[in-house]
Amino acid sequence: MGGERALSSPDKEPALRILVVEDNVFIAFDLEAQIQDMGHVVVGIAMTASSAIEMSNQHRPDLAIVDLQLADGSRGQDAAEHLRTELEIPSIIVSGSLHHVTADERAIIQPIAMLSKPLLPNELRQVIDKMASSQRA
């Protein structure tokens, strides 16, 4: 781990290391499969804000995909805010409740994108590909 990026294949650029923050296990596994199909690495699945912060401290992902309403009643916005301000880890917010993010929270979190569930085909891929391309530039 140690800050190194996994290679998705010998001919490709390094894969992104991504943390999934989602309390619905079926959605979490679907996101994980989509991310792996893109050639990126899922460093963990967190179901609460505190576990997202703990996993991020441990694994230092390049990106977090964050739901807003988490298992223990914690808020994804709190996790995303901590990841952005303390660890400089950007987030993509994926939720059926995007209206729960205030303008102030959005300004602090600075999400790469805010995607509404259910996701459209290739919607997540387009955002992640754009981020990966900008990191390589």
Coordinates of N, CA and C in Angstrom, one line a residue:
M1 N 0.8 -1.2 0.0 CA 0.0 0.0 0.0 C 0.9 1.2 0.0
G2 N 1.3 1.8 1.1 CA 2.3 2.8 1.2 C 2.2 3.9 0.1
G3 N 1.1 4.3 -0.4 CA 1.0 5.3 -1.3 C 1.2 4.9 -2.8
E4 N 1.6 3.6 -3.0 CA 1.8 3.1 -4.3 C 0.4 2.8 -4.9
R5 N 0.4 2.9 -6.2 CA -0.9 2.6 -6.9 C -0.7 1.3 -7.6
A6 N -1.8 0.5 -7.6 CA -1.8 -0.8 -8.3 C -1.9 -0.5 -9.8
L7 N -1.3 -1.4 -10.5 CA -1.4 -1.3 -12.0 C -2.6 -2.1 -12.5
S8 N -3.4 -1.5 -13.3 CA -4.5 -2.3 -13.8 C -4.1 -3.3 -14.8
S9 N -3.0 -3.0 -15.6 CA -2.4 -4.0 -16.5 C -1.1 -3.4 -16.9
P10 N -0.2 -4.2 -17.4 CA 1.1 -3.6 -17.8 C 1.1 -2.5 -18.8
D11 N 0.1 -2.4 -19.6 CA 0.0 -1.4 -20.6 C -0.8 -0.2 -20.2
K12 N -1.4 -0.2 -19.1 CA -2.3 0.9 -18.6 C -1.6 1.8 -17.6
E13 N -2.2 2.9 -17.4 CA -1.8 3.8 -16.3 C -2.2 3.2 -15.0
P14 N -1.6 3.6 -13.9 CA -1.9 3.1 -12.6 C -3.4 3.2 -12.3
A15 N -4.0 2.2 -11.6 CA -5.4 2.2 -11.2 C -5.6 3.1 -10.0
L16 N -6.8 3.7 -10.0 CA -7.1 4.5 -8.8 C -7.5 3.5 -7.6
R17 N -7.2 4.0 -6.4 CA -7.5 3.2 -5.2 C -8.8 3.9 -4.6
I18 N -9.9 3.2 -4.5 CA -11.2 3.8 -4.2 C -11.8 3.2 -3.0
L19 N -12.3 4.0 -2.1 CA -13.1 3.6 -0.9 C -14.5 3.7 -1.2
V20 N -15.3 2.7 -1.0 CA -16.8 2.8 -1.1 C -17.4 3.0 0.2
V21 N -18.2 4.0 0.4 CA -18.9 4.3 1.7 C -20.4 4.2 1.4
E22 N -20.9 3.1 1.8 CA -22.3 2.7 1.4 C -22.8 1.7 2.4
D23 N -24.0 1.9 3.0 CA -24.5 1.0 4.0 C -25.4 -0.2 3.4
N24 N -25.8 0.0 2.2 CA -26.6 -1.1 1.6 C -25.6 -2.1 0.9
V25 N -25.5 -3.3 1.5 CA -24.5 -4.2 1.0 C -24.7 -4.6 -0.5
F26 N -25.9 -4.6 -1.0 CA -26.1 -5.0 -2.4 C -25.6 -3.8 -3.3
I27 N -25.9 -2.6 -2.9 CA -25.4 -1.5 -3.7 C -23.8 -1.4 -3.5
A28 N -23.3 -1.6 -2.3 CA -21.9 -1.6 -2.1 C -21.2 -2.6 -3.0
F29 N -21.7 -3.8 -3.1 CA -21.1 -4.8 -3.9 C -21.2 -4.5 -5.4
D30 N -22.3 -3.9 -5.8 CA -22.5 -3.5 -7.2 C -21.5 -2.4 -7.5
L31 N -21.3 -1.4 -6.7 CA -20.3 -0.4 -6.9 C -18.9 -1.0 -7.0
E32 N -18.6 -1.9 -6.1 CA -17.3 -2.6 -6.1 C -17.1 -3.3 -7.4
A33 N -18.1 -4.0 -7.9 CA -17.9 -4.7 -9.2 C -17.7 -3.7 -10.4
Q34 N -18.5 -2.6 -10.4 CA -18.3 -1.6 -11.4 C -16.9 -1.0 -11.4
I35 N -16.4 -0.7 -10.2 CA -15.1 -0.1 -10.1 C -14.0 -1.1 -10.5
Q36 N -14.1 -2.4 -10.1 CA -13.2 -3.4 -10.6 C -13.2 -3.6 -12.1
D37 N -14.4 -3.5 -12.6 CA -14.6 -3.7 -14.1 C -13.9 -2.5 -14.8
M38 N -13.8 -1.4 -14.2 CA -13.1 -0.2 -14.8 C -11.5 -0.4 -14.7
G39 N -11.1 -1.4 -13.9 CA -9.7 -1.6 -13.7 C -9.1 -0.9 -12.5
H40 N -10.0 -0.4 -11.6 CA -9.5 0.3 -10.4 C -9.6 -0.7 -9.2
V41 N -9.1 -0.3 -8.1 CA -9.0 -1.1 -6.9 C -9.9 -0.6 -5.8
V42 N -10.7 -1.4 -5.2 CA -11.5 -1.0 -4.1 C -10.7 -1.4 -2.8
V43 N -10.3 -0.4 -2.0 CA -9.5 -0.6 -0.8 C -10.4 -1.0 0.4
G44 N -11.7 -0.8 0.3 CA -12.6 -1.2 1.4 C -14.0 -0.7 1.1
I45 N -14.9 -1.3 1.9 CA -16.3 -0.8 1.9 C -16.6 -0.4 3.4
A46 N -17.0 0.8 3.6 CA -17.3 1.3 4.9 C -18.8 1.6 4.9
M47 N -19.4 1.2 6.1 CA -20.9 1.4 6.2 C -21.3 2.5 7.1
T48 N -20.3 3.1 7.8 CA -20.5 4.3 8.7 C -19.5 5.3 8.4
A49 N -19.7 6.6 8.8 CA -18.8 7.7 8.7 C -17.5 7.4 9.4
S50 N -17.6 6.8 10.6 CA -16.4 6.6 11.4 C -15.5 5.5 10.8
S51 N -16.1 4.5 10.2 CA -15.3 3.4 9.5 C -14.7 4.0 8.2
A52 N -15.4 4.9 7.6 CA -14.9 5.5 6.4 C -13.6 6.3 6.7
I53 N -13.7 7.0 7.8 CA -12.5 7.8 8.2 C -11.4 6.9 8.6
E54 N -11.7 5.8 9.4 CA -10.7 4.9 9.8 C -10.0 4.2 8.6
M55 N -10.8 3.7 7.7 CA -10.3 3.0 6.5 C -9.4 4.0 5.6
S56 N -9.9 5.3 5.5 CA -9.1 6.2 4.8 C -7.8 6.6 5.4
N57 N -7.8 6.6 6.7 CA -6.5 6.8 7.4 C -5.5 5.7 7.1
Q58 N -6.1 4.5 7.1 CA -5.3 3.3 6.9 C -4.8 3.1 5.5
H59 N -5.7 3.2 4.5 CA -5.5 2.9 3.1 C -5.2 4.0 2.2
R60 N -5.4 5.3 2.6 CA -5.2 6.5 1.8 C -5.7 6.3 0.4
P61 N -7.0 6.2 0.2 CA -7.5 6.0 -1.2 C -7.3 7.3 -2.0
D62 N -7.4 7.2 -3.3 CA -7.3 8.3 -4.2 C -8.7 9.0 -4.3
L63 N -9.7 8.3 -4.0 CA -11.1 8.7 -4.2 C -12.0 7.9 -3.3
A64 N -13.1 8.6 -2.8 CA -14.2 7.9 -2.1 C -15.5 8.1 -2.8
I65 N -16.3 7.0 -2.9 CA -17.6 7.1 -3.4 C -18.5 7.0 -2.2
V66 N -19.3 8.1 -1.9 CA -20.0 8.2 -0.6 C -21.5 8.4 -0.7
D67 N -22.2 7.5 0.0 CA -23.6 7.7 0.1 C -23.9 8.6 1.3
L68 N -25.0 9.2 1.4 CA -25.3 10.2 2.4 C -25.8 9.6 3.7
Q69 N -26.7 8.7 3.6 CA -27.4 8.1 4.8 C -26.7 6.8 5.1
L70 N -26.0 6.7 6.2 CA -25.2 5.5 6.5 C -25.8 4.7 7.7
A71 N -25.3 3.5 7.9 CA -25.8 2.5 8.8 C -26.2 2.9 10.2
D72 N -25.3 3.6 10.9 CA -25.6 3.9 12.3 C -26.2 5.3 12.4
G73 N -26.8 5.8 11.4 CA -27.4 7.1 11.4 C -26.4 8.2 11.2
S74 N -25.1 7.8 10.9 CA -24.1 8.8 10.6 C -24.4 9.3 9.2
R75 N -23.7 10.5 8.9 CA -24.0 11.1 7.6 C -22.7 11.0 6.7
G76 N -23.0 10.7 5.5 CA -21.9 10.6 4.5 C -21.2 11.9 4.3
Q77 N -22.0 13.0 4.4 CA -21.4 14.3 4.2 C -20.3 14.6 5.3
D78 N -20.5 14.1 6.5 CA -19.5 14.3 7.6 C -18.2 13.5 7.2
A79 N -18.4 12.3 6.7 CA -17.2 11.5 6.3 C -16.5 12.2 5.1
A80 N -17.3 12.7 4.1 CA -16.7 13.3 2.9 C -16.0 14.6 3.3
E81 N -16.6 15.3 4.2 CA -16.0 16.6 4.7 C -14.6 16.3 5.4
H82 N -14.6 15.3 6.2 CA -13.3 14.9 6.9 C -12.3 14.5 5.9
L83 N -12.7 13.6 4.9 CA -11.8 13.1 3.9 C -11.2 14.3 3.1
R84 N -12.0 15.3 2.8 CA -11.5 16.4 2.0 C -10.6 17.3 2.8
T85 N -11.1 17.7 4.0 CA -10.3 18.7 4.7 C -9.1 18.2 5.4
E86 N -9.2 17.0 5.9 CA -8.1 16.4 6.7 C -7.1 15.6 5.9
L87 N -7.6 14.9 4.9 CA -6.8 13.9 4.2 C -6.7 14.2 2.7
E88 N -7.3 15.3 2.3 CA -7.3 15.7 0.9 C -7.7 14.6 -0.1
I89 N -8.7 13.8 0.3 CA -9.3 12.8 -0.5 C -10.6 13.3 -1.1
P90 N -10.7 13.3 -2.4 CA -11.9 13.8 -3.1 C -13.0 12.7 -3.0
S91 N -14.3 13.2 -3.2 CA -15.4 12.3 -3.1 C -16.3 12.5 -4.3
I92 N -17.0 11.4 -4.6 CA -18.2 11.4 -5.5 C -19.3 11.0 -4.6
I93 N -20.3 11.9 -4.5 CA -21.5 11.6 -3.7 C -22.5 10.9 -4.6
V94 N -23.0 9.7 -4.1 CA -23.9 8.9 -4.8 C -25.1 8.6 -3.9
S95 N -26.2 9.2 -4.1 CA -27.3 9.1 -3.1 C -28.7 9.3 -3.8
G96 N -29.7 8.7 -3.2 CA -31.0 9.0 -3.6 C -31.6 10.3 -2.8
S97 N -30.7 10.9 -2.0 CA -31.1 12.0 -1.2 C -30.2 13.2 -1.3
L98 N -29.9 13.6 -2.5 CA -28.9 14.6 -2.8 C -29.3 16.0 -2.2
H99 N -30.6 16.1 -2.0 CA -31.2 17.4 -1.4 C -30.8 17.6 0.0
H100 N -30.2 16.5 0.7 CA -29.8 16.6 2.1 C -28.4 17.3 2.2
V101 N -27.7 17.6 1.1 CA -26.5 18.3 1.1 C -26.7 19.8 1.0
T102 N -26.3 20.5 2.0 CA -26.5 22.0 2.0 C -25.4 22.6 1.1
A103 N -25.7 23.9 0.8 CA -24.7 24.6 0.0 C -23.4 24.8 0.7
D104 N -23.5 25.0 2.0 CA -22.2 25.1 2.8 C -21.5 23.8 2.8
E105 N -22.2 22.7 3.0 CA -21.5 21.4 2.9 C -20.9 21.1 1.6
R106 N -21.6 21.4 0.5 CA -21.1 21.2 -0.8 C -19.8 22.1 -1.0
A107 N -19.8 23.3 -0.5 CA -18.6 24.1 -0.7 C -17.4 23.6 0.1
I108 N -17.6 22.9 1.2 CA -16.5 22.3 2.0 C -16.1 21.0 1.3
I109 N -17.0 20.2 1.0 CA -16.7 18.8 0.4 C -16.1 18.9 -1.0
Q110 N -16.6 19.9 -1.8 CA -16.2 20.0 -3.1 C -16.2 18.7 -3.9
P111 N -17.4 18.1 -3.9 CA -17.5 16.8 -4.6 C -17.1 16.9 -6.1
I112 N -16.5 15.8 -6.6 CA -16.2 15.7 -8.0 C -17.5 15.7 -8.8
A113 N -18.4 15.0 -8.2 CA -19.8 14.9 -8.8 C -20.8 14.5 -7.8
M114 N -22.0 14.8 -8.0 CA -23.1 14.3 -7.2 C -24.1 13.6 -8.1
L115 N -24.1 12.3 -7.9 CA -24.9 11.4 -8.7 C -26.1 10.8 -8.0
S116 N -27.3 10.9 -8.6 CA -28.5 10.4 -8.0 C -28.7 8.9 -8.3
K117 N -29.1 8.2 -7.2 CA -29.4 6.8 -7.4 C -30.9 6.7 -7.9
P118 N -31.2 5.7 -8.7 CA -30.2 4.7 -9.3 C -29.4 5.3 -10.4
L119 N -28.1 4.9 -10.4 CA -27.2 5.4 -11.4 C -27.6 5.0 -12.8
L120 N -27.4 5.8 -13.8 CA -27.6 5.5 -15.2 C -26.4 4.7 -15.6
P121 N -26.6 3.8 -16.7 CA -25.4 3.0 -17.2 C -24.3 3.9 -17.5
N122 N -23.1 3.6 -17.1 CA -21.8 4.2 -17.4 C -21.7 5.6 -16.8
E123 N -22.6 6.0 -16.0 CA -22.6 7.4 -15.3 C -21.4 7.4 -14.4
L124 N -21.2 6.4 -13.5 CA -20.1 6.4 -12.6 C -18.7 6.3 -13.4
R125 N -18.7 5.5 -14.4 CA -17.5 5.3 -15.2 C -17.0 6.6 -15.8
Q126 N -18.0 7.4 -16.3 CA -17.6 8.6 -17.0 C -16.9 9.6 -16.0
V127 N -17.5 9.7 -14.8 CA -16.9 10.5 -13.8 C -15.5 10.1 -13.3
I128 N -15.4 8.8 -13.0 CA -14.1 8.2 -12.6 C -13.1 8.3 -13.7
D129 N -13.4 8.0 -14.9 CA -12.5 8.1 -16.0 C -12.0 9.6 -16.2
K130 N -12.9 10.5 -16.0 CA -12.5 11.9 -16.1 C -11.5 12.3 -15.0
M131 N -11.8 11.8 -13.8 CA -10.9 12.1 -12.7 C -9.5 11.4 -12.9
A132 N -9.5 10.2 -13.4 CA -8.3 9.5 -13.6 C -7.5 10.2 -14.7
S133 N -8.1 10.6 -15.7 CA -7.4 11.4 -16.8 C -6.8 12.7 -16.3
S134 N -7.5 13.4 -15.5 CA -7.0 14.6 -14.9 C -5.8 14.4 -14.0
Q135 N -5.8 13.3 -13.3 CA -4.7 13.0 -12.4 C -3.4 12.7 -13.2
R136 N -3.6 12.1 -14.4 CA -2.5 11.7 -15.2 C -1.9 12.9 -15.9
A137 N -2.7 13.9 -16.1 CA -2.3 15.1 -16.9 C -1.3 16.0 -16.2

